[in-house]
Coordinates of N, CA and C in Angstrom, one line a residue:
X10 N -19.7 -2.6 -11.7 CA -18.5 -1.8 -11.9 C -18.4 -0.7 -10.8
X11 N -20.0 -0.2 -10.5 CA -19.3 1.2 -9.6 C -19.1 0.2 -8.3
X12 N -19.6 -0.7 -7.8 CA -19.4 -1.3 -6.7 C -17.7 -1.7 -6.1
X13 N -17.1 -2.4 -7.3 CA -15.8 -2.7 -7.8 C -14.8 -1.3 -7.2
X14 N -15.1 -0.2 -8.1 CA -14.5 0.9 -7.9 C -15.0 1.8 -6.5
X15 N -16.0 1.4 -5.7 CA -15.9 1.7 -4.5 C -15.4 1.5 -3.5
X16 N -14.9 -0.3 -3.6 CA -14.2 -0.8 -2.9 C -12.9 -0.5 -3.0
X17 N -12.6 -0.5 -4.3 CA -11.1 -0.2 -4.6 C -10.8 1.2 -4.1
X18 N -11.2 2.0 -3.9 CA -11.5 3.5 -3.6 C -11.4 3.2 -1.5
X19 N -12.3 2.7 -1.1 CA -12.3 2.1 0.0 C -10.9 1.0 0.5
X20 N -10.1 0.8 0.1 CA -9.0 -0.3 0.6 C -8.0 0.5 0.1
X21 N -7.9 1.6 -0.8 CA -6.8 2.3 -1.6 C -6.4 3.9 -0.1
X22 N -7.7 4.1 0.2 CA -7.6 5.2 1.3 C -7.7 4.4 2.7
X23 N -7.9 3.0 3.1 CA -7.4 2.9 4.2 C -5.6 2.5 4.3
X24 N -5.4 2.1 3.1 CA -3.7 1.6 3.0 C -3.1 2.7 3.0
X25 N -3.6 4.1 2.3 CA -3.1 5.2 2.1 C -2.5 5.7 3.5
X26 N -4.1 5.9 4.1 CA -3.9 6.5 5.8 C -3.2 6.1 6.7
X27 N -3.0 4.6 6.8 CA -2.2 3.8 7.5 C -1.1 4.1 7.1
X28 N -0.7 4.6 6.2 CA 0.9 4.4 5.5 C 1.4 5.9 5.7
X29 N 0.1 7.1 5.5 CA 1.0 8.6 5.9 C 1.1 8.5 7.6
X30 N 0.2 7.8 8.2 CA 0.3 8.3 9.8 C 1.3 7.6 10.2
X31 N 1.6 6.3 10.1 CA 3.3 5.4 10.1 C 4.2 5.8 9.8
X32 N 4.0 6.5 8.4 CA 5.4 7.4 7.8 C 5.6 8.6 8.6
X33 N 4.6 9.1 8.7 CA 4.9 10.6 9.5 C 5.6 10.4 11.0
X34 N 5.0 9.5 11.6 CA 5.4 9.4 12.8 C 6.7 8.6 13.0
X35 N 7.2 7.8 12.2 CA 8.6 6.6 11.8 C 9.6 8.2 11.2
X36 N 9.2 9.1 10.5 CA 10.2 10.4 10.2 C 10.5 11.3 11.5
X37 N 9.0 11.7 12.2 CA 9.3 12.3 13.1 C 9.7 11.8 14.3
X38 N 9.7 10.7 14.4 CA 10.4 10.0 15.7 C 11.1 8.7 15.4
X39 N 12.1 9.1 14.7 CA 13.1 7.9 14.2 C 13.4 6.7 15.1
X40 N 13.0 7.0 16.3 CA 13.5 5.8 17.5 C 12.1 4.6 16.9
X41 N 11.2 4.9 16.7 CA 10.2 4.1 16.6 C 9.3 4.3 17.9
X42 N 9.4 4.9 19.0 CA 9.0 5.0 20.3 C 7.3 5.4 20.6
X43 N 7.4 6.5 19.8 CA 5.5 7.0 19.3 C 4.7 5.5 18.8
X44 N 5.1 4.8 18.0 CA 4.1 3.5 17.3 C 4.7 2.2 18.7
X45 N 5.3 2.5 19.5 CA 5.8 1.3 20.2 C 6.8 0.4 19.6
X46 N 7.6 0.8 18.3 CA 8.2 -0.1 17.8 C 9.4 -0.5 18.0
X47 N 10.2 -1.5 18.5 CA 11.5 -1.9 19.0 C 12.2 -1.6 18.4
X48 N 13.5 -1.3 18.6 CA 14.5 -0.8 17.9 C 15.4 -1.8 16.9
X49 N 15.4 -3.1 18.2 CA 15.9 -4.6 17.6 C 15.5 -4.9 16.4
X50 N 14.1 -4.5 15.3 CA 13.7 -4.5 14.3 C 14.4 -4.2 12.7
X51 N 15.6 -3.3 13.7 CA 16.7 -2.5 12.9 C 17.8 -3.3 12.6
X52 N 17.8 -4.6 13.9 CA 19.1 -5.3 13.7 C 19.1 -6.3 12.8
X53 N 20.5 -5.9 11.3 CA 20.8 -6.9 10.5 C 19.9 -6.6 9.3
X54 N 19.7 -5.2 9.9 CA 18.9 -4.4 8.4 C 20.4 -3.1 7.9
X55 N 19.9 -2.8 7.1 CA 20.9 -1.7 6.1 C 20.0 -0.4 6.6
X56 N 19.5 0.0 8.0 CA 19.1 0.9 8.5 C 19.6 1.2 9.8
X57 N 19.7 2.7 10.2 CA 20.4 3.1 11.7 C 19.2 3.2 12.5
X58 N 17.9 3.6 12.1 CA 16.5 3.9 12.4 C 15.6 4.5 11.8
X59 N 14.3 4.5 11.4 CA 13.3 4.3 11.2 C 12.7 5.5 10.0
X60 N 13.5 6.4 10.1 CA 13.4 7.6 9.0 C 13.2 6.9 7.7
X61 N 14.4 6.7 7.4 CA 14.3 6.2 5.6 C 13.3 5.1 5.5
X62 N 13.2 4.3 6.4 CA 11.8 3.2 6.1 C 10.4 3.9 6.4
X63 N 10.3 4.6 7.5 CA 9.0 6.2 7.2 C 9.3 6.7 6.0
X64 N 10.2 7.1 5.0 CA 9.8 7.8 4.0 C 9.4 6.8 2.6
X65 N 9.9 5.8 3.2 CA 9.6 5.1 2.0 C 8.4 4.2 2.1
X66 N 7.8 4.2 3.0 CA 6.8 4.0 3.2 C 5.4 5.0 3.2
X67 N 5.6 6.0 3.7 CA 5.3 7.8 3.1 C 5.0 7.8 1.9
X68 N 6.1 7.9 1.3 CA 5.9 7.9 -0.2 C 5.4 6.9 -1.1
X69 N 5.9 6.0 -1.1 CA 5.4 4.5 -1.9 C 3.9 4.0 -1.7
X70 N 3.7 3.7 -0.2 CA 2.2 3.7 0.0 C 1.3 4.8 0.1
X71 N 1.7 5.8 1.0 CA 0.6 6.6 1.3 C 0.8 8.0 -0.2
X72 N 1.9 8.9 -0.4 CA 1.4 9.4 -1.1 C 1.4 8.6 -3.1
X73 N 2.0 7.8 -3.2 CA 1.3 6.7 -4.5 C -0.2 6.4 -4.4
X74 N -0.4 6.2 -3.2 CA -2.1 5.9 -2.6 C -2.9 6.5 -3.4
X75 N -2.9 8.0 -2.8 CA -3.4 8.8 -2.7 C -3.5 9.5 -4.9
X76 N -1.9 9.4 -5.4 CA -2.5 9.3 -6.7 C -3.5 8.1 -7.2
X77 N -3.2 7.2 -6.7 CA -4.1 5.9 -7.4 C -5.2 6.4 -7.2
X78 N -5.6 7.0 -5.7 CA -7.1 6.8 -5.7 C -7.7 8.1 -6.6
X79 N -7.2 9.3 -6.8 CA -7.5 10.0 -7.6 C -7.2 9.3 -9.4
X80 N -6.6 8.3 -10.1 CA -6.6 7.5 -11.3 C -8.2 6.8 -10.9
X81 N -8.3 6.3 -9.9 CA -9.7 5.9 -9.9 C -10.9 6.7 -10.2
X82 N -10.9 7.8 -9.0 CA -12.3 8.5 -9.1 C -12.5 9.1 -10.5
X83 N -11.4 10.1 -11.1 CA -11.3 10.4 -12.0 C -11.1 9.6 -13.4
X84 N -11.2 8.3 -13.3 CA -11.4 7.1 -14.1 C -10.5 7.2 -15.3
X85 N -8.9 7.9 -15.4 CA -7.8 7.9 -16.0 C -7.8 6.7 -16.8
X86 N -7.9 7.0 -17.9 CA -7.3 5.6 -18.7 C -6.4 4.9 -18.1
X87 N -6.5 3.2 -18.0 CA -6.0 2.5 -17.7 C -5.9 2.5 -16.2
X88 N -7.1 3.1 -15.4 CA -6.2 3.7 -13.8 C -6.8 1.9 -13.1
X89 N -7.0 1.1 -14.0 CA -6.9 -0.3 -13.2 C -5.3 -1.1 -13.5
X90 N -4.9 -0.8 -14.5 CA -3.5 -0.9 -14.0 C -2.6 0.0 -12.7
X91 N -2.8 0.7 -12.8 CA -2.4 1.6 -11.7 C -2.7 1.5 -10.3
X92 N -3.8 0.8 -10.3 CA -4.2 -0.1 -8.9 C -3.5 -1.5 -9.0
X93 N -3.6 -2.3 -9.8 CA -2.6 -3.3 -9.7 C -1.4 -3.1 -9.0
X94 N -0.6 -2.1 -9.4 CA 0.7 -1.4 -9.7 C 0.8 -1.3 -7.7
X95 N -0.3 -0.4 -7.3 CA -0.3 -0.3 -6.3 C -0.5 -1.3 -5.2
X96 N -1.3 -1.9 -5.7 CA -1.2 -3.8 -4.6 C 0.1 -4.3 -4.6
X97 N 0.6 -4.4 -5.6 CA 2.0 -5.0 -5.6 C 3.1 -4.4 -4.9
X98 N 3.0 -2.9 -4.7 CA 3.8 -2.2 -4.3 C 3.8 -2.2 -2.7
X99 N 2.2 -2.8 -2.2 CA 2.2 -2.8 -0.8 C 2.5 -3.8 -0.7
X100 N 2.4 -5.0 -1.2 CA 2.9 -6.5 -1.3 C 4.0 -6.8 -0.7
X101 N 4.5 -6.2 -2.1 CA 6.6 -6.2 -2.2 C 6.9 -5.7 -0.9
X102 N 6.5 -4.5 -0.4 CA 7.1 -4.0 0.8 C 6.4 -4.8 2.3
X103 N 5.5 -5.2 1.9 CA 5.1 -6.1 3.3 C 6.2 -7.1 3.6
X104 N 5.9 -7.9 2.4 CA 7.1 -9.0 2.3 C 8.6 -8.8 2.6
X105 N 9.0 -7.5 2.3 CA 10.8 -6.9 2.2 C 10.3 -6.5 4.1
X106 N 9.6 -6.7 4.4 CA 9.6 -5.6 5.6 C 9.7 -7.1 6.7
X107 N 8.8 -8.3 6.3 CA 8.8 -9.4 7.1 C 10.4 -10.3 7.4
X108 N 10.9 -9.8 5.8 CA 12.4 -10.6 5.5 C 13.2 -9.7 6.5
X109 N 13.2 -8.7 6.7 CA 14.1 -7.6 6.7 C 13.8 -7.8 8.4
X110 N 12.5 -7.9 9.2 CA 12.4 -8.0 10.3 C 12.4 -9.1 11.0
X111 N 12.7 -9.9 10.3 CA 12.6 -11.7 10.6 C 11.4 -12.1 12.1
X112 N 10.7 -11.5 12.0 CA 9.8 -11.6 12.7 C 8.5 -11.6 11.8
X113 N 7.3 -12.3 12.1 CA 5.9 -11.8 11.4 C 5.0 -11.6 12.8
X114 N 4.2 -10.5 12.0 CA 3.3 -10.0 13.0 C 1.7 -10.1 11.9
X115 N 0.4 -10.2 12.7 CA -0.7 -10.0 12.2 C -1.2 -8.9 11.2
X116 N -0.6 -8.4 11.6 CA -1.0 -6.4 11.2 C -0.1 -7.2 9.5
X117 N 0.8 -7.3 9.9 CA 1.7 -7.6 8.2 C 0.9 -8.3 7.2
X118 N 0.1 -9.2 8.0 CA -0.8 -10.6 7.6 C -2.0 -9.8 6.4
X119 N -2.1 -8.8 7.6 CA -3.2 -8.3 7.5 C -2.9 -7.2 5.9
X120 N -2.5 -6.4 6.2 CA -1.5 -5.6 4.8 C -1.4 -6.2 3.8
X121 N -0.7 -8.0 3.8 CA -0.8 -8.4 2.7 C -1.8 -8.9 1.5
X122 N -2.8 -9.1 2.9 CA -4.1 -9.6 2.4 C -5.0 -8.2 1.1
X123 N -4.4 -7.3 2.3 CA -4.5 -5.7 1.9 C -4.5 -5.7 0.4
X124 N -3.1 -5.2 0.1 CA -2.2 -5.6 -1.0 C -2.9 -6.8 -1.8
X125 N -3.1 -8.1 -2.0 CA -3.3 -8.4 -2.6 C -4.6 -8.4 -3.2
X126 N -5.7 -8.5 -2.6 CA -6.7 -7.9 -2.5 C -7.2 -6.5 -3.4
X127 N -5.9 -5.1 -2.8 CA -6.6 -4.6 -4.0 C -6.0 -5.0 -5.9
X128 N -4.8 -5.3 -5.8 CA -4.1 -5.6 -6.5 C -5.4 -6.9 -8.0
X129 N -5.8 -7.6 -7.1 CA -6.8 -8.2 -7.5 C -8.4 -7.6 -8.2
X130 N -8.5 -6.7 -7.2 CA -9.7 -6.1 -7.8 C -8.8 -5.1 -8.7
X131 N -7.9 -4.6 -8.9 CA -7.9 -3.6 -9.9 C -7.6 -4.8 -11.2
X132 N -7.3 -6.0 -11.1 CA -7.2 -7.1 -12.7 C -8.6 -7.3 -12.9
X133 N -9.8 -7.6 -11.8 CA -10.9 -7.8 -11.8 C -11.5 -6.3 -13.1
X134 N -11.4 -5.2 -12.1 CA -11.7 -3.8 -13.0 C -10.9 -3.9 -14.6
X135 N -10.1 -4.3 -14.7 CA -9.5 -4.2 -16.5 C -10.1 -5.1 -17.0
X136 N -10.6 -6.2 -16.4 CA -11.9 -7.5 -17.4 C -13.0 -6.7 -17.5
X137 N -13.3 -6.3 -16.4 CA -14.5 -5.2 -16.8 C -14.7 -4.1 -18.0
X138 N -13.7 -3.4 -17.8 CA -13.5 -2.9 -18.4 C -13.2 -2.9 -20.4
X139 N -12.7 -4.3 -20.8 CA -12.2 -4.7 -21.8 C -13.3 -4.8 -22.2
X140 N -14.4 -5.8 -21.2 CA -15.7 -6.4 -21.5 C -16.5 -5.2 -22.2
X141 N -16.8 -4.2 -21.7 CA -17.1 -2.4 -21.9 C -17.2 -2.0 -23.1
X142 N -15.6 -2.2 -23.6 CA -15.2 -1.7 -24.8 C -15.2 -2.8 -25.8
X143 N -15.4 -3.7 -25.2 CA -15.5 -5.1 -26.7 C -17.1 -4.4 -27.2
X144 N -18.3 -4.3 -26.4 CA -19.5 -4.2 -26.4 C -19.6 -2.9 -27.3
X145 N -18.5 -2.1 -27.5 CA -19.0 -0.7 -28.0 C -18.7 -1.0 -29.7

């Protein structure tokens, strides 16, 4: 179990990080120019540039992250739904972000795996956990 929750703790703060320094930098430089990102990425999206997808990426992954991983440490009832909750949410937006870009890139590949992954270990942690409490 603590192994489980180290990992999850470990995949929860690298998605987090990646997601405030993308966000921060996609807000503060709406061109996309600082991450190298094309502008063309924009075309045939419901976006003028890169702000509102920095913040929703900001917020959704990195600061949601950052609650999950504190539901974790501090072992919040139920905080393995809450990691679920959180895989899916990096999922959903990987996927909305590949449709939306009609392009796939590795890095995406890689996020999803991300995303599902922790998404996975946090259902793995609620068996564990049920198992716990059947025993008591």
């Amino acid at each position: 179990m603590k192994a489980a929750r180290q990992l999850t703790i470990a995949m929860l703060v690298l998605a987090a990080s990646a997601a405030l320094f993308v966000g921060y930098h996609l807000i503060t430089d709406p061109t996309g120019s600082t991450l190298s990102i094309p502008v063309y990425f924009l075309n045939g999206s419901m976006f003028t540039d890169f702000a509102t997808p920095g913040w929703i990426i900001l917020v959704s992954i990195g600061l949601l992250g950052i609650i999950t991983i504190i539901t974790v440490v501090k072992r919040i009832r139920h905080f393995h739904t809450v990691v679920v909750i959180q895989g899916a949410i990096i999922c959903v937006l990987v996927i909305a972000q590949m449709i939306i870009i009609g392009e796939e890139y590795i890095l995406q590949y890689l996020f999803l795996m991300l995303g599902m992954a922790i998404a996975i270990v946090g259902g793995l942690l609620s068996q564990v956990d049920k198992k716990i409490e059947n025993k008591k």
